[in-house]
Amino acid sequence: MAEVLSQNEIDALLSALSSGDIEADELQGGEEKLKVKYYDFKRPQKFSKDHIRTLELIHDNYARIITNYLTAQLRANVKVKVESVQQITYEEFIHSVPNTTVLTLFKMPPLNGQILLETNEEFVLRVFDVLAGGKGLKKPKLKELTDIEKNLIRHINEGLISNLKLAWEDVVEVFPEVETVETNPALNQTLAPNEPVALITFTVEMFGTNIFINICIPFLSLEKILHKLVMQYWFSEGDDELQRESREKLNSNLKKVSIELSALIGRTSISVGDFLNLEIGDVITLDNKCEDPIEVYVEEQLTYMAKPGLQGKNKAIQIIDYIDKDVENYE
């Protein structure tokens, strides 16, 4: 907190400044420099690390789902995995995709706005080659897509998009619906250039080559459910009655677990000769007195101190103290 100067101190400072006894720079020397954090308004960071991590988990699951889908459709071994999840601007995404690509625009209520699935031309033509009777092994010559090829890839992409419902069901129930398919990304201006988006890039390993496909989710689409993309939310949400039943079941099962309980009355040591000469009726003296507490072990871990005695006709012990794990010796 800054010190408040009296009127006399202010007059003295002004007098010293006017006479040259004190320089103005000396008065500023004690001030702390403010730490400035740079912020790029063209690239606002709206997704936290938790959001990105959750999106990666969701689409890891999605990659496994569409691996099975594409393998069944193409009757060939296909492997899909998440390559990266990052926040960029919509302008950067549009500039990163080639001019000859297939953009499938779809909605996914209750998420707002349009979401984009980008499948590049090589992926499309290889899929078309297989479905048309070929083997999809040769790298296709890039060309303008025909109406037949567009309709066929729309059918495949509708299947890819419909599987998002399974991947997102643990977070929110969504209803994917394809709207349009475009082949020129430059003409697609559904978002402002500086709008932040989450870009999920997948690697599709098929026919001996790796091909990238992308899902572009605008921040505006996720804004309404952003709180559900935090890991703590997954564990905090749930049916209280179900949690109570789970705890009761866990407690009930734990009570059935058998453990070994042993009480050590005392210790002693004798020579081998004395041990060999032991006979019925001999008495061995222990290091514990009758009134001294004895050690009680649970699964070979010293846990309690107790007093020996009888319960009816049975030998018994009475717990008198609990041994802290951090205490090595009982005093």
CSV table of C-alpha atoms in Angstrom, one decimal:
chain,number,residue,atom,x,y,z
A,1,MET,CA,0.0,0.0,0.0
A,2,ALA,CA,1.4,3.4,-1.0
A,3,GLU,CA,2.5,5.7,1.9
A,4,VAL,CA,0.4,8.9,2.3
A,5,LEU,CA,2.6,12.0,2.6
A,6,SER,CA,1.7,14.9,4.9
A,7,GLN,CA,1.5,18.4,3.6
A,8,ASN,CA,4.8,19.3,5.2
A,9,GLU,CA,6.5,16.4,3.5
A,10,ILE,CA,5.0,17.4,0.1
A,11,ASP,CA,6.3,20.9,0.5
A,12,ALA,CA,9.8,19.6,1.4
A,13,LEU,CA,9.9,17.4,-1.7
A,14,LEU,CA,8.8,20.3,-3.9
A,15,SER,CA,11.4,22.5,-2.4
A,16,ALA,CA,14.2,19.9,-2.9
A,17,LEU,CA,13.1,19.4,-6.5
A,18,SER,CA,13.2,23.1,-7.3
A,19,SER,CA,16.6,23.5,-5.6
A,20,GLY,CA,18.1,20.5,-7.5
A,21,ASP,CA,18.9,18.5,-4.4
A,22,ILE,CA,16.7,15.6,-5.6
A,23,GLU,CA,16.3,14.5,-9.2
A,24,ALA,CA,12.9,13.4,-10.5
A,25,ASP,CA,14.4,10.1,-11.7
A,26,GLU,CA,15.3,9.2,-8.1
A,27,LEU,CA,11.7,9.5,-7.0
A,28,GLN,CA,10.7,7.0,-9.8
A,29,GLY,CA,13.5,4.6,-9.0
A,30,GLY,CA,11.6,2.8,-6.2
A,31,GLU,CA,8.5,2.1,-8.3
A,32,GLU,CA,8.0,-1.5,-9.5
A,33,LYS,CA,7.6,-2.0,-13.2
A,34,LEU,CA,4.3,-3.4,-14.2
A,35,LYS,CA,4.5,-6.9,-15.8
A,36,VAL,CA,2.8,-6.7,-19.2
A,37,LYS,CA,1.2,-9.8,-20.7
A,38,TYR,CA,0.9,-9.7,-24.4
A,39,TYR,CA,-2.5,-10.6,-25.9
A,40,ASP,CA,-3.2,-11.0,-29.6
A,41,PHE,CA,-6.8,-9.9,-30.2
A,42,LYS,CA,-6.7,-11.5,-33.6
A,43,ARG,CA,-6.2,-14.9,-32.0
A,44,PRO,CA,-8.1,-14.9,-28.7
A,45,GLN,CA,-7.5,-18.0,-26.6
A,46,LYS,CA,-10.9,-19.1,-25.6
A,47,PHE,CA,-10.3,-22.8,-25.1
A,48,SER,CA,-8.5,-23.8,-21.9
A,49,LYS,CA,-6.1,-26.8,-21.6
A,50,ASP,CA,-8.9,-28.8,-20.0
A,51,HIS,CA,-11.3,-28.1,-22.9
A,52,ILE,CA,-8.6,-29.3,-25.4
A,53,ARG,CA,-7.8,-32.4,-23.4
A,54,THR,CA,-11.5,-33.3,-23.1
A,55,LEU,CA,-12.0,-32.8,-26.9
A,56,GLU,CA,-9.0,-35.1,-27.5
A,57,LEU,CA,-10.6,-37.8,-25.2
A,58,ILE,CA,-13.9,-37.6,-27.0
A,59,HIS,CA,-12.3,-37.8,-30.5
A,60,ASP,CA,-9.9,-40.6,-29.4
A,61,ASN,CA,-13.1,-42.6,-28.9
A,62,TYR,CA,-14.5,-41.3,-32.2
A,63,ALA,CA,-11.4,-42.5,-34.0
A,64,ARG,CA,-11.9,-46.0,-32.7
A,65,ILE,CA,-15.5,-45.9,-33.8
A,66,ILE,CA,-14.9,-44.7,-37.4
A,67,THR,CA,-12.0,-47.2,-37.7
A,68,ASN,CA,-14.6,-50.0,-37.5
A,69,TYR,CA,-17.0,-48.1,-39.8
A,70,LEU,CA,-14.4,-47.5,-42.6
A,71,THR,CA,-13.0,-51.0,-42.3
A,72,ALA,CA,-16.5,-52.4,-42.8
A,73,GLN,CA,-17.3,-50.0,-45.7
A,74,LEU,CA,-14.0,-50.6,-47.6
A,75,ARG,CA,-13.6,-54.2,-46.6
A,76,ALA,CA,-9.9,-53.4,-45.9
A,77,ASN,CA,-7.8,-52.7,-42.9
A,78,VAL,CA,-8.2,-49.1,-41.9
A,79,LYS,CA,-6.7,-47.4,-38.8
A,80,VAL,CA,-7.7,-43.9,-37.6
A,81,LYS,CA,-6.1,-42.0,-34.8
A,82,VAL,CA,-6.1,-38.4,-33.5
A,83,GLU,CA,-3.0,-36.6,-34.7
A,84,SER,CA,-3.6,-33.2,-32.9
A,85,VAL,CA,-6.2,-31.0,-31.2
A,86,GLN,CA,-5.5,-27.3,-31.3
A,87,GLN,CA,-7.1,-23.9,-31.3
A,88,ILE,CA,-6.7,-21.8,-34.4
A,89,THR,CA,-8.7,-19.1,-36.2
A,90,TYR,CA,-11.2,-20.0,-38.9
A,91,GLU,CA,-9.1,-18.1,-41.5
A,92,GLU,CA,-6.0,-20.2,-40.7
A,93,PHE,CA,-8.1,-23.4,-41.1
A,94,ILE,CA,-9.4,-22.3,-44.5
A,95,HIS,CA,-5.9,-21.4,-45.7
A,96,SER,CA,-4.4,-24.7,-44.5
A,97,VAL,CA,-6.7,-26.9,-46.6
A,98,PRO,CA,-6.0,-27.5,-50.3
A,99,ASN,CA,-8.2,-25.9,-52.9
A,100,THR,CA,-9.4,-29.3,-54.2
A,101,THR,CA,-11.0,-30.8,-51.1
A,102,VAL,CA,-14.4,-31.8,-49.8
A,103,LEU,CA,-16.0,-29.8,-47.0
A,104,THR,CA,-19.1,-31.4,-45.4
A,105,LEU,CA,-21.1,-28.9,-43.4
A,106,PHE,CA,-23.3,-30.3,-40.7
A,107,LYS,CA,-25.2,-29.3,-37.6
A,108,MET,CA,-25.1,-31.1,-34.3
A,109,PRO,CA,-27.9,-29.9,-32.0
A,110,PRO,CA,-27.9,-28.8,-29.2
A,111,LEU,CA,-24.6,-27.3,-30.4
A,112,ASN,CA,-25.0,-24.1,-32.2
A,113,GLY,CA,-24.0,-23.2,-35.8
A,114,GLN,CA,-22.3,-25.3,-38.4
A,115,ILE,CA,-19.4,-27.7,-38.0
A,116,LEU,CA,-17.1,-28.8,-40.8
A,117,LEU,CA,-15.7,-32.1,-41.8
A,118,GLU,CA,-12.8,-31.8,-44.3
A,119,THR,CA,-11.9,-34.9,-46.3
A,120,ASN,CA,-9.2,-34.3,-48.9
A,121,GLU,CA,-9.4,-35.4,-52.5
A,122,GLU,CA,-7.0,-38.3,-52.2
A,123,PHE,CA,-9.2,-39.8,-49.4
A,124,VAL,CA,-12.3,-39.3,-51.5
A,125,LEU,CA,-10.9,-40.8,-54.7
A,126,ARG,CA,-9.4,-43.8,-53.0
A,127,VAL,CA,-12.7,-44.6,-51.2
A,128,PHE,CA,-14.5,-44.1,-54.6
A,129,ASP,CA,-12.1,-46.5,-56.3
A,130,VAL,CA,-12.7,-49.2,-53.7
A,131,LEU,CA,-16.5,-48.8,-53.7
A,132,ALA,CA,-16.5,-48.8,-57.6
A,133,GLY,CA,-14.7,-52.2,-57.7
A,134,GLY,CA,-11.0,-51.2,-57.5
A,135,LYS,CA,-8.4,-51.9,-54.9
A,136,GLY,CA,-7.5,-48.3,-53.9
A,137,LEU,CA,-3.8,-49.0,-54.0
A,138,LYS,CA,-2.7,-46.6,-56.6
A,139,LYS,CA,-2.4,-42.9,-55.8
A,140,PRO,CA,-5.3,-41.3,-57.7
A,141,LYS,CA,-4.8,-38.4,-60.1
A,142,LEU,CA,-6.4,-35.3,-58.6
A,143,LYS,CA,-9.2,-34.0,-60.7
A,144,GLU,CA,-12.6,-32.2,-60.5
A,145,LEU,CA,-15.1,-34.5,-58.7
A,146,THR,CA,-18.0,-35.7,-60.7
A,147,ASP,CA,-21.6,-35.7,-59.4
A,148,ILE,CA,-21.5,-39.5,-58.8
A,149,GLU,CA,-18.3,-39.1,-56.8
A,150,LYS,CA,-19.8,-36.3,-54.7
A,151,ASN,CA,-23.0,-38.3,-54.0
A,152,LEU,CA,-20.9,-41.3,-53.0
A,153,ILE,CA,-18.6,-39.4,-50.7
A,154,ARG,CA,-21.6,-37.6,-49.2
A,155,HIS,CA,-23.0,-41.1,-48.3
A,156,ILE,CA,-19.7,-42.1,-46.6
A,157,ASN,CA,-19.3,-38.7,-44.8
A,158,GLU,CA,-22.9,-39.0,-43.5
A,159,GLY,CA,-21.8,-42.3,-41.9
A,160,LEU,CA,-18.7,-40.7,-40.4
A,161,ILE,CA,-20.7,-37.8,-39.0
A,162,SER,CA,-23.5,-39.9,-37.6
A,163,ASN,CA,-20.9,-41.8,-35.5
A,164,LEU,CA,-20.2,-38.5,-33.6
A,165,LYS,CA,-23.4,-39.2,-31.7
A,166,LEU,CA,-21.8,-42.3,-30.0
A,167,ALA,CA,-18.5,-40.4,-29.3
A,168,TRP,CA,-20.3,-37.4,-27.6
A,169,GLU,CA,-22.9,-39.4,-25.7
A,170,ASP,CA,-20.9,-39.2,-22.4
A,171,VAL,CA,-20.8,-35.4,-22.6
A,172,VAL,CA,-24.0,-34.4,-24.2
A,173,GLU,CA,-26.6,-36.1,-26.5
A,174,VAL,CA,-26.2,-34.7,-30.0
A,175,PHE,CA,-28.1,-35.2,-33.2
A,176,PRO,CA,-25.8,-34.8,-36.2
A,177,GLU,CA,-27.4,-33.8,-39.5
A,178,VAL,CA,-25.6,-33.2,-42.8
A,179,GLU,CA,-26.5,-30.0,-44.6
A,180,THR,CA,-24.3,-29.4,-47.7
A,181,VAL,CA,-21.2,-30.7,-49.3
A,182,GLU,CA,-18.8,-28.2,-51.0
A,183,THR,CA,-15.6,-28.7,-53.0
A,184,ASN,CA,-14.2,-25.1,-52.8
A,185,PRO,CA,-13.3,-24.1,-49.3
A,186,ALA,CA,-12.6,-20.5,-50.4
A,187,LEU,CA,-16.4,-20.0,-51.1
A,188,ASN,CA,-17.3,-21.2,-47.6
A,189,GLN,CA,-17.6,-18.1,-45.4
A,190,THR,CA,-19.8,-19.3,-42.6
A,191,LEU,CA,-17.6,-17.7,-39.9
A,192,ALA,CA,-15.7,-14.5,-39.3
A,193,PRO,CA,-12.0,-14.9,-40.2
A,194,ASN,CA,-10.8,-14.3,-36.6
A,195,GLU,CA,-13.4,-16.6,-35.1
A,196,PRO,CA,-11.5,-19.2,-32.9
A,197,VAL,CA,-12.1,-22.9,-33.7
A,198,ALA,CA,-11.1,-26.2,-32.3
A,199,LEU,CA,-9.3,-28.2,-35.1
A,200,ILE,CA,-9.2,-32.0,-34.6
A,201,THR,CA,-6.9,-33.6,-37.1
A,202,PHE,CA,-7.0,-37.4,-37.7
A,203,THR,CA,-4.6,-39.7,-39.5
A,204,VAL,CA,-6.3,-42.3,-41.6
A,205,GLU,CA,-4.0,-45.2,-42.4
A,206,MET,CA,-5.3,-47.1,-45.4
A,207,PHE,CA,-3.9,-48.9,-48.4
A,208,GLY,CA,-0.3,-48.3,-47.3
A,209,THR,CA,-0.6,-44.6,-47.0
A,210,ASN,CA,-1.5,-41.9,-44.4
A,211,ILE,CA,-4.2,-39.4,-45.2
A,212,PHE,CA,-5.4,-36.5,-43.0
A,213,ILE,CA,-9.0,-35.5,-42.4
A,214,ASN,CA,-10.1,-32.7,-40.1
A,215,ILE,CA,-13.1,-31.7,-38.0
A,216,CYS,CA,-13.5,-27.9,-37.4
A,217,ILE,CA,-15.7,-27.0,-34.4
A,218,PRO,CA,-16.3,-23.2,-33.9
A,219,PHE,CA,-16.1,-21.8,-30.4
A,220,LEU,CA,-19.6,-20.5,-30.8
A,221,SER,CA,-20.9,-24.1,-31.2
A,222,LEU,CA,-19.3,-25.2,-27.9
A,223,GLU,CA,-19.8,-22.1,-25.9
A,224,LYS,CA,-23.2,-23.3,-24.5
A,225,ILE,CA,-21.7,-26.6,-23.2
A,226,LEU,CA,-18.2,-25.4,-22.4
A,227,HIS,CA,-18.6,-26.2,-18.7
A,228,LYS,CA,-19.2,-29.9,-19.6
A,229,LEU,CA,-15.7,-30.1,-21.3
A,230,VAL,CA,-14.0,-29.9,-17.9
A,231,MET,CA,-13.0,-33.2,-16.4
A,232,GLN,CA,-14.3,-32.4,-12.9
A,233,TYR,CA,-17.8,-32.0,-14.3
A,234,TRP,CA,-17.8,-35.6,-15.4
A,235,PHE,CA,-17.2,-36.8,-11.9
A,236,SER,CA,-19.3,-34.3,-10.1
A,237,GLU,CA,-22.4,-35.0,-12.2
A,238,GLY,CA,-24.4,-38.2,-11.4
A,239,ASP,CA,-27.3,-39.6,-9.6
A,240,ASP,CA,-27.0,-39.2,-5.8
A,241,GLU,CA,-29.1,-42.3,-5.3
A,242,LEU,CA,-26.8,-44.3,-7.5
A,243,GLN,CA,-23.7,-43.0,-5.7
A,244,ARG,CA,-25.2,-44.0,-2.3
A,245,GLU,CA,-26.0,-47.5,-3.5
A,246,SER,CA,-22.4,-47.8,-4.9
A,247,ARG,CA,-20.9,-46.8,-1.5
A,248,GLU,CA,-23.2,-49.2,0.4
A,249,LYS,CA,-22.3,-52.1,-2.0
A,250,LEU,CA,-18.6,-51.3,-1.7
A,251,ASN,CA,-18.8,-51.2,2.1
A,252,SER,CA,-20.7,-54.5,2.1
A,253,ASN,CA,-18.1,-56.2,-0.1
A,254,LEU,CA,-15.2,-54.9,2.0
A,255,LYS,CA,-16.7,-56.3,5.1
A,256,LYS,CA,-16.5,-59.8,3.6
A,257,VAL,CA,-12.8,-59.6,3.0
A,258,SER,CA,-10.8,-61.9,5.2
A,259,ILE,CA,-7.7,-60.6,7.0
A,260,GLU,CA,-5.2,-62.2,9.2
A,261,LEU,CA,-5.1,-60.9,12.8
A,262,SER,CA,-2.4,-62.0,15.2
A,263,ALA,CA,-1.4,-61.0,18.8
A,264,LEU,CA,2.2,-61.3,20.0
A,265,ILE,CA,2.3,-62.1,23.7
A,266,GLY,CA,6.0,-61.8,24.0
A,267,ARG,CA,9.5,-62.8,22.7
A,268,THR,CA,12.4,-64.7,24.0
A,269,SER,CA,15.6,-66.5,22.8
A,270,ILE,CA,17.0,-69.8,23.9
A,271,SER,CA,20.0,-71.8,22.9
A,272,VAL,CA,19.7,-74.8,20.5
A,273,GLY,CA,20.7,-77.1,23.3
A,274,ASP,CA,17.9,-75.9,25.6
A,275,PHE,CA,15.5,-76.1,22.6
A,276,LEU,CA,16.5,-79.8,22.0
A,277,ASN,CA,16.0,-80.6,25.7
A,278,LEU,CA,12.5,-79.1,26.0
A,279,GLU,CA,10.0,-81.4,27.7
A,280,ILE,CA,6.3,-81.3,28.5
A,281,GLY,CA,5.7,-79.0,31.5
A,282,ASP,CA,8.8,-76.8,30.9
A,283,VAL,CA,8.2,-73.1,31.3
A,284,ILE,CA,9.8,-70.5,28.9
A,285,THR,CA,10.1,-67.0,30.2
A,286,LEU,CA,9.1,-64.2,27.8
A,287,ASP,CA,10.3,-60.6,27.8
A,288,ASN,CA,6.7,-59.3,28.5
A,289,LYS,CA,5.2,-59.0,32.0
A,290,CYS,CA,1.6,-60.0,32.6
A,291,GLU,CA,0.4,-56.4,33.0
A,292,ASP,CA,2.3,-55.2,29.9
A,293,PRO,CA,0.4,-54.5,26.7
A,294,ILE,CA,0.9,-56.8,23.8
A,295,GLU,CA,1.3,-56.1,20.1
A,296,VAL,CA,-1.5,-56.9,17.6
A,297,TYR,CA,-0.7,-57.3,13.9
A,298,VAL,CA,-3.0,-56.9,10.9
A,299,GLU,CA,-1.6,-58.6,7.8
A,300,GLU,CA,1.8,-58.5,9.5
A,301,GLN,CA,1.6,-54.8,10.1
A,302,LEU,CA,1.7,-53.6,13.7
A,303,THR,CA,-1.6,-51.8,14.2
A,304,TYR,CA,-2.9,-52.0,17.8
A,305,MET,CA,-1.7,-52.5,21.4
A,306,ALA,CA,-3.9,-54.7,23.5
A,307,LYS,CA,-4.4,-56.4,26.9
A,308,PRO,CA,-4.7,-60.2,27.0
A,309,GLY,CA,-7.6,-61.8,28.9
A,310,LEU,CA,-10.6,-64.2,28.7
A,311,GLN,CA,-14.0,-63.8,27.1
A,312,GLY,CA,-16.1,-66.6,28.6
A,313,LYS,CA,-14.0,-69.7,28.1
A,314,ASN,CA,-12.1,-68.2,25.1
A,315,LYS,CA,-8.8,-66.4,25.1
A,316,ALA,CA,-9.3,-62.8,24.0
A,317,ILE,CA,-7.5,-59.4,23.8
A,318,GLN,CA,-8.9,-56.0,24.5
A,319,ILE,CA,-7.7,-53.1,22.2
A,320,ILE,CA,-6.3,-50.2,24.2
A,321,ASP,CA,-4.5,-48.1,21.6
A,322,TYR,CA,-4.0,-47.6,17.8
A,323,ILE,CA,-0.4,-47.4,16.4
A,324,ASP,CA,0.1,-44.6,14.0
A,325,LYS,CA,1.9,-45.6,10.8
A,326,ASP,CA,4.3,-42.8,11.2
A,327,VAL,CA,5.4,-43.9,14.6
A,328,GLU,CA,8.0,-46.7,14.5
A,329,ASN,CA,8.2,-47.6,18.1
A,330,TYR,CA,5.4,-47.7,20.7
A,331,GLU,CA,6.3,-46.0,23.9
